[in-house]
PDB file of N, CA and C in Angstrom:
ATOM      1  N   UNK J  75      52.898-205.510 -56.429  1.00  0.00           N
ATOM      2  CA  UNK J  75      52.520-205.717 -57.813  1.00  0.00           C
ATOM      3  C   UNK J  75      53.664-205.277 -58.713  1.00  0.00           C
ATOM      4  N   UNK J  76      53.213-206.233 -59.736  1.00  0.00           N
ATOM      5  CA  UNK J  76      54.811-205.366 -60.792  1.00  0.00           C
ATOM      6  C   UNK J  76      54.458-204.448 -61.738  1.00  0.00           C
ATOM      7  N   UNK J  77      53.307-203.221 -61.649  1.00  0.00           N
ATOM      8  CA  UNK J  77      52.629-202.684 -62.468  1.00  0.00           C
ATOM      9  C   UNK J  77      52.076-201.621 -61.819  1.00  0.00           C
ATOM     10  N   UNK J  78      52.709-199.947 -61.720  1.00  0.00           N
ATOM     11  CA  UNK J  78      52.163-198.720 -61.308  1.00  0.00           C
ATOM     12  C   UNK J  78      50.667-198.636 -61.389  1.00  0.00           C
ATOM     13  N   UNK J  79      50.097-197.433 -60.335  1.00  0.00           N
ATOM     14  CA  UNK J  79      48.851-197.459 -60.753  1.00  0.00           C
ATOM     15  C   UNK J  79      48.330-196.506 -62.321  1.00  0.00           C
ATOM     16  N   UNK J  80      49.724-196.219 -62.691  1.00  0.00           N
ATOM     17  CA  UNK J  80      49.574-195.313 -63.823  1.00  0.00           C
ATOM     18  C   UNK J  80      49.989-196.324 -65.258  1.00  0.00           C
ATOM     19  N   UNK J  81      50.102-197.333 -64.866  1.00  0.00           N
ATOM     20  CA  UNK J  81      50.665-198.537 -65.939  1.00  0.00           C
ATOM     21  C   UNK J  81      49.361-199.174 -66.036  1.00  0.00           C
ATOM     22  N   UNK J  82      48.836-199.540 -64.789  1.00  0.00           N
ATOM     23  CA  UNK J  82      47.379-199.986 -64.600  1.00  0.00           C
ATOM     24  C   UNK J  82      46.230-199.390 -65.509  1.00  0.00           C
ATOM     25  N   UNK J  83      46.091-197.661 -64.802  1.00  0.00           N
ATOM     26  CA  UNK J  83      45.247-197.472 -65.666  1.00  0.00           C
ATOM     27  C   UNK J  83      45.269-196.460 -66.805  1.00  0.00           C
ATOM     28  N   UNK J  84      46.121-197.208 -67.766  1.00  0.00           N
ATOM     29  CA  UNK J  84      46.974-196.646 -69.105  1.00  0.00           C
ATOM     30  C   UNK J  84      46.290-198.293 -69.621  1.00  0.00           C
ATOM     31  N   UNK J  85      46.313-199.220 -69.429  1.00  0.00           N
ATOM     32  CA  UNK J  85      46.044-200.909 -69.848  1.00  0.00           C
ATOM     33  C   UNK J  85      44.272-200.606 -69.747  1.00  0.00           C
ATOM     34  N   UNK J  86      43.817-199.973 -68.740  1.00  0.00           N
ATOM     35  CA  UNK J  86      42.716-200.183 -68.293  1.00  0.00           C
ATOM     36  C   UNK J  86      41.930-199.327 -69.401  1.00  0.00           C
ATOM     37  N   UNK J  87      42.436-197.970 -69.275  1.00  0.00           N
ATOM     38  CA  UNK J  87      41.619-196.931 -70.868  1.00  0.00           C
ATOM     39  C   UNK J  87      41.983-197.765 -71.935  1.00  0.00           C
ATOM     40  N   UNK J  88      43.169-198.473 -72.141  1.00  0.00           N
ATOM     41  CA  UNK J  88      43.216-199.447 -73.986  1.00  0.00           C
ATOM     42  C   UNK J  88      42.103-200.038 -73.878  1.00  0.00           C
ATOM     43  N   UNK J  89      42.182-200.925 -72.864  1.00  0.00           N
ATOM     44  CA  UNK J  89      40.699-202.158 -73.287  1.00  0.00           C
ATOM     45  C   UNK J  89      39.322-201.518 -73.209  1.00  0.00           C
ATOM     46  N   UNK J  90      39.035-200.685 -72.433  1.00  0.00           N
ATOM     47  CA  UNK J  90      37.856-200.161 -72.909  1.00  0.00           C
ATOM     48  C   UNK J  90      37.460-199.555 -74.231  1.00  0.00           C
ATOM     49  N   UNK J  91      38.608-198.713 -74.641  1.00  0.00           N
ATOM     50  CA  UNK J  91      38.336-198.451 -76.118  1.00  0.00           C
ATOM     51  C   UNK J  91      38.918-199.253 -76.958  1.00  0.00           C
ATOM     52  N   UNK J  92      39.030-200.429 -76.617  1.00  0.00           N
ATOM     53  CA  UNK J  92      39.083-202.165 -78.039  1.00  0.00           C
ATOM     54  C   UNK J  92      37.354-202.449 -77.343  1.00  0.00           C
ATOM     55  N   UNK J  93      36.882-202.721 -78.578  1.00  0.00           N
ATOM     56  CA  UNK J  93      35.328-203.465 -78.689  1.00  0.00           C
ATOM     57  C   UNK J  93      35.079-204.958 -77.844  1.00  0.00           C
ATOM     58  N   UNK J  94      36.537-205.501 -78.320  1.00  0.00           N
ATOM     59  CA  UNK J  94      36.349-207.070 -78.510  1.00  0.00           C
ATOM     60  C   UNK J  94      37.194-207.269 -77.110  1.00  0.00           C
ATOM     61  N   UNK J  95      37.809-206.758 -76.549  1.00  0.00           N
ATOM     62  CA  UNK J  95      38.884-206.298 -75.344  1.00  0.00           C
ATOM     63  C   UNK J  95      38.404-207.817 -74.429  1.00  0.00           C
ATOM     64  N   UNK J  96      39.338-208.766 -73.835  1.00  0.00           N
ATOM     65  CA  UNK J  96      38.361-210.181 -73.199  1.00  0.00           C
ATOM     66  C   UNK J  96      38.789-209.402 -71.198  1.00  0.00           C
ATOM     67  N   UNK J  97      39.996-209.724 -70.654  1.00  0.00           N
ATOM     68  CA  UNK J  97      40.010-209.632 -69.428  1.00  0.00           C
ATOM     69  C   UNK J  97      41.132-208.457 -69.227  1.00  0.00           C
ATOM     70  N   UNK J  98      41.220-207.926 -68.137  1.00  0.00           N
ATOM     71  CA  UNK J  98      42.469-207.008 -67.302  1.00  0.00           C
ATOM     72  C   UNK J  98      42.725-207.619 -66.175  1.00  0.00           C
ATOM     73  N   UNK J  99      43.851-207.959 -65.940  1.00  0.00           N
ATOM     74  CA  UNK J  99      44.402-208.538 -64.924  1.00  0.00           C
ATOM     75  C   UNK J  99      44.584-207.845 -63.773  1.00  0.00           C
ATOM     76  N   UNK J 100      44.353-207.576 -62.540  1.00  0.00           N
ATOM     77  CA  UNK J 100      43.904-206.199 -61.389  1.00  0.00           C
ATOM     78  C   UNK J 100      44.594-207.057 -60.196  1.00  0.00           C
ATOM     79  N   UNK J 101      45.532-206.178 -59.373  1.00  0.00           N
ATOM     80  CA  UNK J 101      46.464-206.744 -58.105  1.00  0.00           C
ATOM     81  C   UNK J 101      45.916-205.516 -57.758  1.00  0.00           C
ATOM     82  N   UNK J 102      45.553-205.445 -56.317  1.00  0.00           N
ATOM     83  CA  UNK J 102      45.294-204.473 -55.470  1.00  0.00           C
ATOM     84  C   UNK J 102      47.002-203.925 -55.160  1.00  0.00           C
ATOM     85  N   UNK J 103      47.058-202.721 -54.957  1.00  0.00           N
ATOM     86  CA  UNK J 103      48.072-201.946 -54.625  1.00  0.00           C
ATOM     87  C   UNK J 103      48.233-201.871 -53.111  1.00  0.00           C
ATOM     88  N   UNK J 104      49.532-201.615 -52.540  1.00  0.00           N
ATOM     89  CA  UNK J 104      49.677-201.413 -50.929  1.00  0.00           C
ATOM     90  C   UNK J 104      48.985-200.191 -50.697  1.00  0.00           C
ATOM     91  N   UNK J 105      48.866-200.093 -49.332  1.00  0.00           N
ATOM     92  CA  UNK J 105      48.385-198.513 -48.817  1.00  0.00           C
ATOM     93  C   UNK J 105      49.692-197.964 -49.047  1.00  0.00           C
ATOM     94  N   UNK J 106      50.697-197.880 -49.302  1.00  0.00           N
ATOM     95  CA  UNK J 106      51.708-196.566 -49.413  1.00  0.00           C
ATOM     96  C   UNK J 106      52.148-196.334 -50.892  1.00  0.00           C
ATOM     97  N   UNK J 107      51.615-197.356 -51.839  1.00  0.00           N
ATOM     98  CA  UNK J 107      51.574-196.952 -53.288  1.00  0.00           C
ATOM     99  C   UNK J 107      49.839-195.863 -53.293  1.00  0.00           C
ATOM    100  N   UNK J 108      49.392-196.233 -52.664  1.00  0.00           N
ATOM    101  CA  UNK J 108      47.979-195.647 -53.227  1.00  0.00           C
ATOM    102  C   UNK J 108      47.931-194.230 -52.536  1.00  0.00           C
ATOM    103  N   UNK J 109      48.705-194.090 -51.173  1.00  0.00           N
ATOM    104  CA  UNK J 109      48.764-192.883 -50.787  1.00  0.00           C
ATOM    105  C   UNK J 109      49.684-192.013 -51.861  1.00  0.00           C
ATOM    106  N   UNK J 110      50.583-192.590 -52.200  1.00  0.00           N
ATOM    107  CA  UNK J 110      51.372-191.540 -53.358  1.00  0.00           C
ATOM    108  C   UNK J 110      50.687-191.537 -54.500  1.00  0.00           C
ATOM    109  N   UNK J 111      49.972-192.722 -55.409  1.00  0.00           N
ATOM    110  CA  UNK J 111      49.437-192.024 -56.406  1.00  0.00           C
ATOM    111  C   UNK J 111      47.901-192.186 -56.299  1.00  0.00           C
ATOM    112  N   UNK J 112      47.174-190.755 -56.351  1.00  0.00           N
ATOM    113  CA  UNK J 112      45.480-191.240 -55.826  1.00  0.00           C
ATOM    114  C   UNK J 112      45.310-191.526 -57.661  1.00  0.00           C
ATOM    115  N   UNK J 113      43.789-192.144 -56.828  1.00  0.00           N
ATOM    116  CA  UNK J 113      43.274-193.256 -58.217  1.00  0.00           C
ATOM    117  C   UNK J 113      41.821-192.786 -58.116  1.00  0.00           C
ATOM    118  N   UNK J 114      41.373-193.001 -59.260  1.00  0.00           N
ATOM    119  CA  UNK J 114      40.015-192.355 -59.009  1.00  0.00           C
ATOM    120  C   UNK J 114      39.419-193.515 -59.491  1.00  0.00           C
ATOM    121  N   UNK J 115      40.081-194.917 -59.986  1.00  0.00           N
ATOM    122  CA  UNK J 115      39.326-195.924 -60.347  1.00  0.00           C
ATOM    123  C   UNK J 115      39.122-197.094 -59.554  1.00  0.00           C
ATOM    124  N   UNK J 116      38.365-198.182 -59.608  1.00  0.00           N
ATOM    125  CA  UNK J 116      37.950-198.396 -58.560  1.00  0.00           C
ATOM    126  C   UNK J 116      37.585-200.599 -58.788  1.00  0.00           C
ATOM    127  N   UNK J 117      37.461-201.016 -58.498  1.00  0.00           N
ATOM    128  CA  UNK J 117      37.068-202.668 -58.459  1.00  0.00           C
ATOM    129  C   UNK J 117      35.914-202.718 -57.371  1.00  0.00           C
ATOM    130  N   UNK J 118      34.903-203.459 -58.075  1.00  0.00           N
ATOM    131  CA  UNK J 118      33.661-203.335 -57.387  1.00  0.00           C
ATOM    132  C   UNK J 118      33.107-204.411 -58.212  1.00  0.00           C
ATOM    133  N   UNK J 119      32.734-205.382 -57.660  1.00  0.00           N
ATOM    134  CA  UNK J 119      31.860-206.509 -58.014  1.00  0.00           C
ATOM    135  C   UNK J 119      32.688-207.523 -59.320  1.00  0.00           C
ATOM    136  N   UNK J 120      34.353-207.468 -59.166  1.00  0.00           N
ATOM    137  CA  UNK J 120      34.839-207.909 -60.442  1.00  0.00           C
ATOM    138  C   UNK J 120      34.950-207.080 -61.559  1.00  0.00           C
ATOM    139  N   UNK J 121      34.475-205.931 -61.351  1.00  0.00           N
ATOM    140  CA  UNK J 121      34.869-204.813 -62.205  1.00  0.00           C
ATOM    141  C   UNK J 121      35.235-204.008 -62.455  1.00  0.00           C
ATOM    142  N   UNK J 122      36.234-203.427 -63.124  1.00  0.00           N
ATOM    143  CA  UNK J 122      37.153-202.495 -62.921  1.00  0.00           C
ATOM    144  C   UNK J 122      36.723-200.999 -63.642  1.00  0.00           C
ATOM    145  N   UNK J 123      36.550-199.854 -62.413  1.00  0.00           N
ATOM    146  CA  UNK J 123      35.549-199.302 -63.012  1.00  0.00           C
ATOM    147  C   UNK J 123      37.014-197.877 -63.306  1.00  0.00           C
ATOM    148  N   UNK J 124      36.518-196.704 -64.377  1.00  0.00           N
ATOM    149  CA  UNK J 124      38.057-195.670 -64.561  1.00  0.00           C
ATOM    150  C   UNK J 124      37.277-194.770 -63.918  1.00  0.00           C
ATOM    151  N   UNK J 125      36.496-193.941 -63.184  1.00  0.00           N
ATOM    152  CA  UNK J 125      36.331-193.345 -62.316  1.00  0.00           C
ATOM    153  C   UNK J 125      36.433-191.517 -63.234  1.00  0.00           C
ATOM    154  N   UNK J 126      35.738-190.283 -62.749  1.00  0.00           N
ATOM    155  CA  UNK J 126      35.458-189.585 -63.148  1.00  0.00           C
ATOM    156  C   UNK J 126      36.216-188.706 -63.357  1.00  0.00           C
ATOM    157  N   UNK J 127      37.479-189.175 -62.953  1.00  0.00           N
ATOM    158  CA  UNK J 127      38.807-187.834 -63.239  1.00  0.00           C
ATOM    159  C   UNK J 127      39.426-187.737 -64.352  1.00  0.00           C
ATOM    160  N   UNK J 128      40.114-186.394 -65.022  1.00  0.00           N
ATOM    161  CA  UNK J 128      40.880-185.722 -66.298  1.00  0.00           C
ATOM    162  C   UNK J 128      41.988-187.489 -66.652  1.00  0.00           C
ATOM    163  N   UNK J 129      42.021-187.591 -67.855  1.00  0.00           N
ATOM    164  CA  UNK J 129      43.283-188.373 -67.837  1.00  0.00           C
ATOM    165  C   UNK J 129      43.332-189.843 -67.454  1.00  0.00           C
ATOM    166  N   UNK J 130      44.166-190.406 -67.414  1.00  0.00           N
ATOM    167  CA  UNK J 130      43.774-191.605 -66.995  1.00  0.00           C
ATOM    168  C   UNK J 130      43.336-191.733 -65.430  1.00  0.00           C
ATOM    169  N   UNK J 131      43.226-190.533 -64.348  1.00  0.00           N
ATOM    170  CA  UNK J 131      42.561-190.539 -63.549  1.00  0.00           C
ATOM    171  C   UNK J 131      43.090-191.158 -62.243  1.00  0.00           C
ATOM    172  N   UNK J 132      45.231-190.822 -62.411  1.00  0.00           N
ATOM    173  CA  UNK J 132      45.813-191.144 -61.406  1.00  0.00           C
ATOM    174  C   UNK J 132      46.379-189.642 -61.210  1.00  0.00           C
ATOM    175  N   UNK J 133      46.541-189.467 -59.974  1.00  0.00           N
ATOM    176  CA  UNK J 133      47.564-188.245 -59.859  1.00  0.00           C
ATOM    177  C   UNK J 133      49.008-188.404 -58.772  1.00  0.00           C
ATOM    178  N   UNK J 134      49.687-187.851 -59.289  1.00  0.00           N
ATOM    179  CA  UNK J 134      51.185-187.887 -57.886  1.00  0.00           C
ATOM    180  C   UNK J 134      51.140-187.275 -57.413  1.00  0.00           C
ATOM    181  N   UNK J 135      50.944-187.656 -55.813  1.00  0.00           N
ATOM    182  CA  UNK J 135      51.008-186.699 -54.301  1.00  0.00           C
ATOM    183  C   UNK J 135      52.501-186.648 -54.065  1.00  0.00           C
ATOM    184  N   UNK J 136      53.217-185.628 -54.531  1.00  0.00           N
ATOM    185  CA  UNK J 136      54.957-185.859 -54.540  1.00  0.00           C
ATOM    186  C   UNK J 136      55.406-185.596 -53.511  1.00  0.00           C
ATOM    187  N   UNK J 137      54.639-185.042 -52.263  1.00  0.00           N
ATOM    188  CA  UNK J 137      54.655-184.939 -50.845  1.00  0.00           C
ATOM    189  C   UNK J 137      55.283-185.885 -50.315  1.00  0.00           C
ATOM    190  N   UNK J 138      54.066-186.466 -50.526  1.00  0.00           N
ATOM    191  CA  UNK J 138      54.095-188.260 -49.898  1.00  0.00           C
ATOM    192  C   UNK J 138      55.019-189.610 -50.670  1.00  0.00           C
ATOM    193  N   UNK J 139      55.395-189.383 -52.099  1.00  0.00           N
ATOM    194  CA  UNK J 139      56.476-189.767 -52.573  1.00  0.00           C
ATOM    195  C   UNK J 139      57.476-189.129 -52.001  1.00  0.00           C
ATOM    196  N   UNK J 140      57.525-188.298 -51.549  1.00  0.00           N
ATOM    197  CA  UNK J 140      59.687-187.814 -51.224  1.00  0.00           C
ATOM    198  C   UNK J 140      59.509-188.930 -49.561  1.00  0.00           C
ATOM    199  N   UNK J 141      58.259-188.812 -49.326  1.00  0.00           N
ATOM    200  CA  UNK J 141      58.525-190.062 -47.577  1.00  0.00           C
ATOM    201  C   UNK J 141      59.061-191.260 -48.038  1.00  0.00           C
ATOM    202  N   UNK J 142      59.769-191.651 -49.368  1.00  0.00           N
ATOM    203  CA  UNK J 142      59.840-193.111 -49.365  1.00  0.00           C
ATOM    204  C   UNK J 142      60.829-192.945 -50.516  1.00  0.00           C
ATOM    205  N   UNK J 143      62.030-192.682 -49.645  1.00  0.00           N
ATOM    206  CA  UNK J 143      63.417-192.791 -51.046  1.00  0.00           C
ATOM    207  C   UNK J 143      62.894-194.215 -51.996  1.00  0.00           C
ATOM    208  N   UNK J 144      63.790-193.953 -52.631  1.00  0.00           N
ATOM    209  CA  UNK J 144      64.436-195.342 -53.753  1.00  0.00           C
ATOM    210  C   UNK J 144      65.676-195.992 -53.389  1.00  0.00           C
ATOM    211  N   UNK J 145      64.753-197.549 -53.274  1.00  0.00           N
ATOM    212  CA  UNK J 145      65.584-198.491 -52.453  1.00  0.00           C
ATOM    213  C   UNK J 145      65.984-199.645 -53.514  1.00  0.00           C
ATOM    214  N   UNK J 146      67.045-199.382 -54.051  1.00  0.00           N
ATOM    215  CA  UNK J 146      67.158-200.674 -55.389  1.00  0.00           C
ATOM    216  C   UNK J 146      67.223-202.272 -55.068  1.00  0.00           C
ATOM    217  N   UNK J 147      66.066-202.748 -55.583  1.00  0.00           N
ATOM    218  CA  UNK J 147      66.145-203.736 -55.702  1.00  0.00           C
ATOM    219  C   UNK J 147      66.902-205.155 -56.099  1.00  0.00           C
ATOM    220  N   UNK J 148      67.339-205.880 -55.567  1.00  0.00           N
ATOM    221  CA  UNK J 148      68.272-207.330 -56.365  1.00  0.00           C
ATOM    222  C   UNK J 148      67.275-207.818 -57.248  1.00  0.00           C
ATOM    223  N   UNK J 149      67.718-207.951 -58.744  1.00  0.00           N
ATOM    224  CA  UNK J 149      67.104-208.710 -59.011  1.00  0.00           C
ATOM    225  C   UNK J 149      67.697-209.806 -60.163  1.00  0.00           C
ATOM    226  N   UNK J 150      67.563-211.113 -59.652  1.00  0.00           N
ATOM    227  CA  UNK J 150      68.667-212.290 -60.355  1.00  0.00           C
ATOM    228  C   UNK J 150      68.539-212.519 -61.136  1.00  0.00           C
ATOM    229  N   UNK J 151      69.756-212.776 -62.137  1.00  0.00           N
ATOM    230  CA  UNK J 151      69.656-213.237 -63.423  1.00  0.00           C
ATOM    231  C   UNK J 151      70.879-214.178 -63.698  1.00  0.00           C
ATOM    232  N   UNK J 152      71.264-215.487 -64.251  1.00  0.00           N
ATOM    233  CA  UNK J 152      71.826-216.025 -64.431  1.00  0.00           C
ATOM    234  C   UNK J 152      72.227-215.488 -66.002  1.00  0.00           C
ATOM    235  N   UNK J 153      73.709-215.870 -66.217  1.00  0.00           N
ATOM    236  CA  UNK J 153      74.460-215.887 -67.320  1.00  0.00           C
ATOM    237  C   UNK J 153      75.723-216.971 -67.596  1.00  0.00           C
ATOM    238  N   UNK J 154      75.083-217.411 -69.237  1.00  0.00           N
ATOM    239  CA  UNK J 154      76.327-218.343 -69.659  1.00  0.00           C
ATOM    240  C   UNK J 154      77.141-217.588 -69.453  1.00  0.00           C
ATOM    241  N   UNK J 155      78.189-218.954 -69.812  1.00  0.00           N
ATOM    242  CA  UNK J 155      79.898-218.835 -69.710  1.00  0.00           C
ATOM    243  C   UNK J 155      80.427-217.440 -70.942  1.00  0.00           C
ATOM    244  N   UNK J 156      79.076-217.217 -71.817  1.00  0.00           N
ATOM    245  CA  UNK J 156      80.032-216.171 -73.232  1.00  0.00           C
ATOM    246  C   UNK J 156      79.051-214.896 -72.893  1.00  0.00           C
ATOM    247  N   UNK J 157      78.450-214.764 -71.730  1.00  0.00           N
ATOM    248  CA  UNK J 157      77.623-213.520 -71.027  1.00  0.00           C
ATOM    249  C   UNK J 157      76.207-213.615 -71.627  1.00  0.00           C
ATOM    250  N   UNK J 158      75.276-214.254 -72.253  1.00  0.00           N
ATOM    251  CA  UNK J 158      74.254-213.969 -72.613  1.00  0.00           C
ATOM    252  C   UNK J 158      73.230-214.178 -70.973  1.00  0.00           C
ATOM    253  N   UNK J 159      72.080-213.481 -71.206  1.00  0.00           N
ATOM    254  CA  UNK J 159      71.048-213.864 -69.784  1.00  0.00           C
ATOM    255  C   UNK J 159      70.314-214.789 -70.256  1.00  0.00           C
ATOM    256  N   UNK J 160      70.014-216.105 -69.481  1.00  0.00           N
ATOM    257  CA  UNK J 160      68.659-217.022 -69.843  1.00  0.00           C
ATOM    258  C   UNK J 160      68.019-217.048 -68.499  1.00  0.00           C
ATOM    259  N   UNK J 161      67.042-217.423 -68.942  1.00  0.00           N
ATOM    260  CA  UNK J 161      66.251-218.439 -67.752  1.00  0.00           C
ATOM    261  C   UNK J 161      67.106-219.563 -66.599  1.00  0.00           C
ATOM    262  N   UNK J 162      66.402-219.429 -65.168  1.00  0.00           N
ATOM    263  CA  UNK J 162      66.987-220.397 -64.705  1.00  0.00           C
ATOM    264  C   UNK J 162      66.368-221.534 -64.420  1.00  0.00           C
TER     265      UNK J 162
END
């Protein structure tokens, strides 16, 4: 997914407190994102529920984050001939 579980549910507390709030868009996370950050919220029947913990109700197991350096990613971008980035 291109969206932490702490990006997730930071989006997830906005729309509940907007009235008029329409959908949240929800990608299940891998098992080795979810082992590093626990979640106390939950998807159940199409619904995305924030679950009973302080905060937005993620926490960092930094244990289990140091098992998984930082591996930088490629990621492509084309540029004109005078350096600007567009679309390809």
């Amino acid at each position: 997914t291109d969206i932490s579980p702490v990006g997730l549910a930071a989006q997830m507390h906005l729309g509940l407190a907007i009235h008029n709030f329409g959908i949240q868009e929800y990608m299940q996370h891998g098992d080795r994102t979810n082992q590093v950050f626990r979640q106390s919220f939950t998807f159940t029947d199409g619904y995305l529920h924030p679950g009973d913990e302080p905060g937005l109700g993620v926490s960092l197991d930094v244990d289990e984050a140091g098992k998984y350096p930082y591996e930088q990613a490629y990621l492509p971008f084309n540029r004109l001939a005078d350096g600007t980035v567009h679309d390809w």
